[in-house]
Amino acid sequence: MTNPLLATWETPFGLAPFDAISDEDFAPALEEALAAHLAEIEAIAGAAAPASFANTIEAMEGAGRALDQVLSVFFTVAGSDSNEARQALQREFSPKLAAHSSAIYANAALFARVRDLWERRDALDLSPEEARVLMLTHRGFVRAGAALSGAEAARMKEVKSRLAVLGTQFTQNLLKDEAAWVLPLAEGDLEGLPEFVVDAARAAGAALGRTGPVVTLSRSLIVPFLQFSSRRDLREAAWRAWTARGENGGETDNRAIAAEILRLREERAALLGYADFAAFKLETEMAGSPDRVRDLLRQVWEPARDAALRDQAQMEEMLRAEGLNDAFRPWDWRYYAEKRRQALHDLDEAELKPYLQLDRMIEAAFACSTRLFGLEFRPLDVPLYHPDCRAWEVTRQGRHVAVFIGDYFARASKRSGAWCSAMQVQAKRPETRAPVVLNICNFAKPPAGKPALLSYDDARTLFHEFGHALHQMLSDVEFASISGTSVARDFVELPSQLYEHWLEVPEVLETYATHAATGAPMPRALLDKVLAAASFDMGFQTVEYIGSALVDLEFHSGPAPADPMARQAEILAGLGMPEAIAMRHATPHFAHVFAGDGYSAGYYSYMWSEVMDADAFAAFQEAGGAFDPEMAARLEEFILSKGGSEEAEALYTRFRGRMPGVEALLKGRGLAA
């Protein structure tokens, strides 16, 4: 019987037949797919004909389709619906995949063909996109260590294999810590909690087979609990558990893993001739160097810290007025910030939340893309990997564009956070592929029969991830390796953060923010308060973010710290980090940085992109408004459709006519002088 992971998927749009795939299929499918891919690579490397773009670079682009098919399913379920079997497979697969990648990059005959093409590039009559793919392929080989030999090459292989194992272990430890902690709530513990938080707590308890409400470490539950619970002791317990993920001792403690990852990254950079890992990593990003990153973050740090300290002083007065003779603590911040928001803006999250129904916010995200880019969405009835998932066919003027899958609710089997991934990316050569794109979130699931309600932050997250999805769906390039979000790390967040701005367009909220019980649109007075409070508490949000970004950068600049926790404390002290604000992601649960190389020395990229997204949305406002058709066409033409086919700075400059300064960001965050 053919393994369903290796079969030709005769399904609508070639979607994975999730209902036919079992966990037992993954290991044999991976072994067969790895062998097939290596055979394809050996054939390319050993070809008798002289190297050409078609028989080497394009052939490499087309190789490994079976492996792509297997891994697209495995990593989707491993991240979004894990179990013990899938976690064991992930631990088994990580070193195998690292060794497989190393074998390809260490293939001397293959690298010789790539290098030959690179050296003859001016005589090859390549299109601009072909030249770009050749450059990136050659650079990828060199940065992977293809030019190394002997003991150095062997050591590079060992380092990358060990890093893959450690990244998987870090992620699984974090998932276990998040799944293990539960705070049961008695009826008396619900004091101060609005109905939507109580509903979410009851639903979380039911999902765990408990009879009463609970708080878990799902962000969409713990954050509103910290906002509204009048029980300071319970807020402290919840906050301590939330910030202690990955550092609870025992088998799931990530501190030693983080230290080893940093040492191995330092060694990897040294083997390639770089001063440190930050220099290696940033060489290919828009920022180019650690100093440019520090310059950006420092420009924002001081005004953000000043704003946060001013806000804290006012909240300390509120704490004193309630008769508490104690220092203002981190578990107090969200609680008193919510009270302060209600006082300053007359805006109550409990009043706002019924207007932010998940289904209506999905409609809003789709509708904005329809007005901007002409996309249409049709629900699909297809087997998916979990009952909570939904799928849509995306079309434009009747032509198939993509399949979009949304997986929105938190569960114990899903890693925390929100992300966008693609089971298949867009390409035209050597074969045409249409994207299959996923958005995964962790919103609180409502009790049966009740609509799912979002916080404003949740709604912003939904728009953010859909912005990434648009980058994938509207991609229009020749080759998969430069498709969609395959861009510089500090450029990848531009489309996602830019799309968040459409949530704040008044006519969008007027149309789609309708009350869950009455169906009435959000009153204009409430809408005005929402928009007026858009930059509320931005000092806190900016400080917690920059603290994490600078710790990440300094961890990878210079020698790796022997004790990352001590170094983290030293960096934060040097910044003057307010004691009542913690890093957004402390080292032991900093999955962006330690679950893989993606955001290592690159967590700053959200702010680097924000400089551009603030400026880019200003371009719409300066033109005909948020839905200006000419600006929408320029955004698609120069950014969303281009993937990594050109340098990011060139693409942005073609869209906007220039690169931006930090002023629009400071203004947008309410931090401008």
PDB file of N, CA and C in Angstrom, residues 423-474:
ATOM      1  N   MET A 423       2.229  25.462   3.422  1.00  0.00           N
ATOM      2  CA  MET A 423       2.435  24.062   3.073  1.00  0.00           C
ATOM      3  C   MET A 423       2.928  23.937   1.636  1.00  0.00           C
ATOM      4  N   GLN A 424       2.672  24.959   0.846  1.00  0.00           N
ATOM      5  CA  GLN A 424       3.222  25.038  -0.504  1.00  0.00           C
ATOM      6  C   GLN A 424       3.380  26.506  -0.862  1.00  0.00           C
ATOM      7  N   VAL A 425       4.533  26.878  -1.426  1.00  0.00           N
ATOM      8  CA  VAL A 425       4.769  28.266  -1.805  1.00  0.00           C
ATOM      9  C   VAL A 425       4.583  28.431  -3.302  1.00  0.00           C
ATOM     10  N   GLN A 426       4.358  29.673  -3.699  1.00  0.00           N
ATOM     11  CA  GLN A 426       4.141  29.996  -5.109  1.00  0.00           C
ATOM     12  C   GLN A 426       5.425  29.840  -5.916  1.00  0.00           C
ATOM     13  N   ALA A 427       5.305  29.316  -7.116  1.00  0.00           N
ATOM     14  CA  ALA A 427       6.434  29.233  -8.050  1.00  0.00           C
ATOM     15  C   ALA A 427       5.897  28.993  -9.458  1.00  0.00           C
ATOM     16  N   LYS A 428       6.730  29.300 -10.458  1.00  0.00           N
ATOM     17  CA  LYS A 428       6.372  29.052 -11.854  1.00  0.00           C
ATOM     18  C   LYS A 428       7.337  28.077 -12.526  1.00  0.00           C
ATOM     19  N   ARG A 429       8.557  27.986 -12.011  1.00  0.00           N
ATOM     20  CA  ARG A 429       9.568  27.099 -12.580  1.00  0.00           C
ATOM     21  C   ARG A 429      10.217  26.293 -11.453  1.00  0.00           C
ATOM     22  N   PRO A 430      10.569  25.048 -11.732  1.00  0.00           N
ATOM     23  CA  PRO A 430      10.361  24.305 -12.975  1.00  0.00           C
ATOM     24  C   PRO A 430       8.927  23.815 -13.174  1.00  0.00           C
ATOM     25  N   GLU A 431       8.040  24.044 -12.197  1.00  0.00           N
ATOM     26  CA  GLU A 431       6.619  23.746 -12.379  1.00  0.00           C
ATOM     27  C   GLU A 431       5.811  24.803 -11.653  1.00  0.00           C
ATOM     28  N   THR A 432       4.586  24.973 -12.080  1.00  0.00           N
ATOM     29  CA  THR A 432       3.717  25.978 -11.472  1.00  0.00           C
ATOM     30  C   THR A 432       3.146  25.452 -10.164  1.00  0.00           C
ATOM     31  N   ARG A 433       3.224  26.277  -9.125  1.00  0.00           N
ATOM     32  CA  ARG A 433       2.658  25.917  -7.825  1.00  0.00           C
ATOM     33  C   ARG A 433       1.848  27.103  -7.311  1.00  0.00           C
ATOM     34  N   ALA A 434       0.670  26.812  -6.780  1.00  0.00           N
ATOM     35  CA  ALA A 434      -0.136  27.842  -6.122  1.00  0.00           C
ATOM     36  C   ALA A 434       0.028  27.697  -4.615  1.00  0.00           C
ATOM     37  N   PRO A 435       0.018  28.792  -3.878  1.00  0.00           N
ATOM     38  CA  PRO A 435       0.291  28.716  -2.442  1.00  0.00           C
ATOM     39  C   PRO A 435      -0.833  28.028  -1.659  1.00  0.00           C
ATOM     40  N   VAL A 436      -0.424  27.329  -0.604  1.00  0.00           N
ATOM     41  CA  VAL A 436      -1.324  26.825   0.426  1.00  0.00           C
ATOM     42  C   VAL A 436      -0.795  27.402   1.740  1.00  0.00           C
ATOM     43  N   VAL A 437      -1.542  28.349   2.295  1.00  0.00           N
ATOM     44  CA  VAL A 437      -1.030  29.189   3.379  1.00  0.00           C
ATOM     45  C   VAL A 437      -1.850  28.976   4.641  1.00  0.00           C
ATOM     46  N   LEU A 438      -1.173  28.949   5.786  1.00  0.00           N
ATOM     47  CA  LEU A 438      -1.845  28.782   7.070  1.00  0.00           C
ATOM     48  C   LEU A 438      -1.596  29.976   7.965  1.00  0.00           C
ATOM     49  N   ASN A 439      -2.635  30.387   8.701  1.00  0.00           N
ATOM     50  CA  ASN A 439      -2.497  31.294   9.843  1.00  0.00           C
ATOM     51  C   ASN A 439      -2.844  30.506  11.095  1.00  0.00           C
ATOM     52  N   ILE A 440      -1.953  30.482  12.066  1.00  0.00           N
ATOM     53  CA  ILE A 440      -2.181  29.774  13.322  1.00  0.00           C
ATOM     54  C   ILE A 440      -2.148  30.783  14.460  1.00  0.00           C
ATOM     55  N   CYS A 441      -3.201  30.804  15.279  1.00  0.00           N
ATOM     56  CA  CYS A 441      -3.299  31.718  16.416  1.00  0.00           C
ATOM     57  C   CYS A 441      -3.647  30.926  17.676  1.00  0.00           C
ATOM     58  N   ASN A 442      -3.733  31.614  18.788  1.00  0.00           N
ATOM     59  CA  ASN A 442      -4.049  30.981  20.067  1.00  0.00           C
ATOM     60  C   ASN A 442      -5.098  31.791  20.813  1.00  0.00           C
ATOM     61  N   PHE A 443      -6.230  32.032  20.174  1.00  0.00           N
ATOM     62  CA  PHE A 443      -7.310  32.768  20.811  1.00  0.00           C
ATOM     63  C   PHE A 443      -8.085  31.844  21.749  1.00  0.00           C
ATOM     64  N   ALA A 444      -8.637  32.429  22.797  1.00  0.00           N
ATOM     65  CA  ALA A 444      -9.413  31.648  23.753  1.00  0.00           C
ATOM     66  C   ALA A 444     -10.664  31.095  23.077  1.00  0.00           C
ATOM     67  N   LYS A 445     -10.874  29.782  23.231  1.00  0.00           N
ATOM     68  CA  LYS A 445     -12.050  29.155  22.630  1.00  0.00           C
ATOM     69  C   LYS A 445     -13.251  29.355  23.551  1.00  0.00           C
ATOM     70  N   PRO A 446     -14.389  29.749  23.002  1.00  0.00           N
ATOM     71  CA  PRO A 446     -15.552  30.030  23.849  1.00  0.00           C
ATOM     72  C   PRO A 446     -16.272  28.741  24.245  1.00  0.00           C
ATOM     73  N   PRO A 447     -17.120  28.808  25.268  1.00  0.00           N
ATOM     74  CA  PRO A 447     -17.981  27.655  25.581  1.00  0.00           C
ATOM     75  C   PRO A 447     -18.909  27.365  24.406  1.00  0.00           C
ATOM     76  N   ALA A 448     -19.376  26.136  24.346  1.00  0.00           N
ATOM     77  CA  ALA A 448     -20.276  25.739  23.254  1.00  0.00           C
ATOM     78  C   ALA A 448     -21.482  26.674  23.192  1.00  0.00           C
ATOM     79  N   GLY A 449     -21.800  27.088  21.978  1.00  0.00           N
ATOM     80  CA  GLY A 449     -22.970  27.928  21.778  1.00  0.00           C
ATOM     81  C   GLY A 449     -22.724  29.408  21.896  1.00  0.00           C
ATOM     82  N   LYS A 450     -21.507  29.803  22.279  1.00  0.00           N
ATOM     83  CA  LYS A 450     -21.183  31.225  22.395  1.00  0.00           C
ATOM     84  C   LYS A 450     -20.186  31.617  21.306  1.00  0.00           C
ATOM     85  N   PRO A 451     -20.273  32.855  20.815  1.00  0.00           N
ATOM     86  CA  PRO A 451     -19.319  33.284  19.783  1.00  0.00           C
ATOM     87  C   PRO A 451     -17.934  33.524  20.380  1.00  0.00           C
ATOM     88  N   ALA A 452     -16.915  33.326  19.574  1.00  0.00           N
ATOM     89  CA  ALA A 452     -15.544  33.627  19.995  1.00  0.00           C
ATOM     90  C   ALA A 452     -15.329  35.127  19.944  1.00  0.00           C
ATOM     91  N   LEU A 453     -14.906  35.706  21.061  1.00  0.00           N
ATOM     92  CA  LEU A 453     -14.670  37.142  21.149  1.00  0.00           C
ATOM     93  C   LEU A 453     -13.175  37.402  21.293  1.00  0.00           C
ATOM     94  N   LEU A 454     -12.703  38.439  20.655  1.00  0.00           N
ATOM     95  CA  LEU A 454     -11.289  38.791  20.666  1.00  0.00           C
ATOM     96  C   LEU A 454     -11.063  40.058  21.473  1.00  0.00           C
ATOM     97  N   SER A 455      -9.886  40.172  22.045  1.00  0.00           N
ATOM     98  CA  SER A 455      -9.438  41.466  22.543  1.00  0.00           C
ATOM     99  C   SER A 455      -8.985  42.285  21.338  1.00  0.00           C
ATOM    100  N   TYR A 456      -8.756  43.569  21.562  1.00  0.00           N
ATOM    101  CA  TYR A 456      -8.273  44.389  20.454  1.00  0.00           C
ATOM    102  C   TYR A 456      -6.892  43.913  20.009  1.00  0.00           C
ATOM    103  N   ASP A 457      -6.078  43.474  20.981  1.00  0.00           N
ATOM    104  CA  ASP A 457      -4.757  42.943  20.661  1.00  0.00           C
ATOM    105  C   ASP A 457      -4.878  41.661  19.842  1.00  0.00           C
ATOM    106  N   ASP A 458      -5.865  40.804  20.184  1.00  0.00           N
ATOM    107  CA  ASP A 458      -6.105  39.595  19.396  1.00  0.00           C
ATOM    108  C   ASP A 458      -6.487  39.950  17.958  1.00  0.00           C
ATOM    109  N   ALA A 459      -7.374  40.936  17.816  1.00  0.00           N
ATOM    110  CA  ALA A 459      -7.800  41.338  16.473  1.00  0.00           C
ATOM    111  C   ALA A 459      -6.619  41.859  15.664  1.00  0.00           C
ATOM    112  N   ARG A 460      -5.741  42.596  16.336  1.00  0.00           N
ATOM    113  CA  ARG A 460      -4.538  43.089  15.656  1.00  0.00           C
ATOM    114  C   ARG A 460      -3.656  41.913  15.226  1.00  0.00           C
ATOM    115  N   THR A 461      -3.543  40.897  16.083  1.00  0.00           N
ATOM    116  CA  THR A 461      -2.768  39.703  15.738  1.00  0.00           C
ATOM    117  C   THR A 461      -3.343  39.014  14.509  1.00  0.00           C
ATOM    118  N   LEU A 462      -4.670  38.916  14.442  1.00  0.00           N
ATOM    119  CA  LEU A 462      -5.311  38.289  13.292  1.00  0.00           C
ATOM    120  C   LEU A 462      -4.958  39.033  12.009  1.00  0.00           C
ATOM    121  N   PHE A 463      -5.043  40.355  12.035  1.00  0.00           N
ATOM    122  CA  PHE A 463      -4.676  41.145  10.854  1.00  0.00           C
ATOM    123  C   PHE A 463      -3.187  40.993  10.539  1.00  0.00           C
ATOM    124  N   HIS A 464      -2.360  40.960  11.571  1.00  0.00           N
ATOM    125  CA  HIS A 464      -0.911  40.819  11.380  1.00  0.00           C
ATOM    126  C   HIS A 464      -0.588  39.528  10.617  1.00  0.00           C
ATOM    127  N   GLU A 465      -1.113  38.412  11.104  1.00  0.00           N
ATOM    128  CA  GLU A 465      -0.798  37.138  10.459  1.00  0.00           C
ATOM    129  C   GLU A 465      -1.392  37.063   9.060  1.00  0.00           C
ATOM    130  N   PHE A 466      -2.551  37.709   8.864  1.00  0.00           N
ATOM    131  CA  PHE A 466      -3.122  37.707   7.522  1.00  0.00           C
ATOM    132  C   PHE A 466      -2.266  38.548   6.569  1.00  0.00           C
ATOM    133  N   GLY A 467      -1.589  39.566   7.092  1.00  0.00           N
ATOM    134  CA  GLY A 467      -0.646  40.317   6.262  1.00  0.00           C
ATOM    135  C   GLY A 467       0.479  39.435   5.752  1.00  0.00           C
ATOM    136  N   HIS A 468       0.990  38.538   6.630  1.00  0.00           N
ATOM    137  CA  HIS A 468       1.978  37.551   6.172  1.00  0.00           C
ATOM    138  C   HIS A 468       1.369  36.657   5.088  1.00  0.00           C
ATOM    139  N   ALA A 469       0.111  36.235   5.315  1.00  0.00           N
ATOM    140  CA  ALA A 469      -0.545  35.361   4.339  1.00  0.00           C
ATOM    141  C   ALA A 469      -0.657  36.039   2.971  1.00  0.00           C
ATOM    142  N   LEU A 470      -0.973  37.328   2.969  1.00  0.00           N
ATOM    143  CA  LEU A 470      -1.050  38.058   1.698  1.00  0.00           C
ATOM    144  C   LEU A 470       0.301  38.079   0.987  1.00  0.00           C
ATOM    145  N   HIS A 471       1.373  38.212   1.746  1.00  0.00           N
ATOM    146  CA  HIS A 471       2.713  38.200   1.168  1.00  0.00           C
ATOM    147  C   HIS A 471       2.960  36.874   0.444  1.00  0.00           C
ATOM    148  N   GLN A 472       2.440  35.776   1.018  1.00  0.00           N
ATOM    149  CA  GLN A 472       2.571  34.471   0.367  1.00  0.00           C
ATOM    150  C   GLN A 472       1.619  34.344  -0.822  1.00  0.00           C
ATOM    151  N   MET A 473       0.367  34.742  -0.610  1.00  0.00           N
ATOM    152  CA  MET A 473      -0.662  34.490  -1.631  1.00  0.00           C
ATOM    153  C   MET A 473      -0.478  35.343  -2.880  1.00  0.00           C
ATOM    154  N   LEU A 474       0.022  36.573  -2.710  1.00  0.00           N
ATOM    155  CA  LEU A 474       0.178  37.485  -3.848  1.00  0.00           C
ATOM    156  C   LEU A 474       1.561  37.405  -4.487  1.00  0.00           C
TER     157      LEU A 474
END
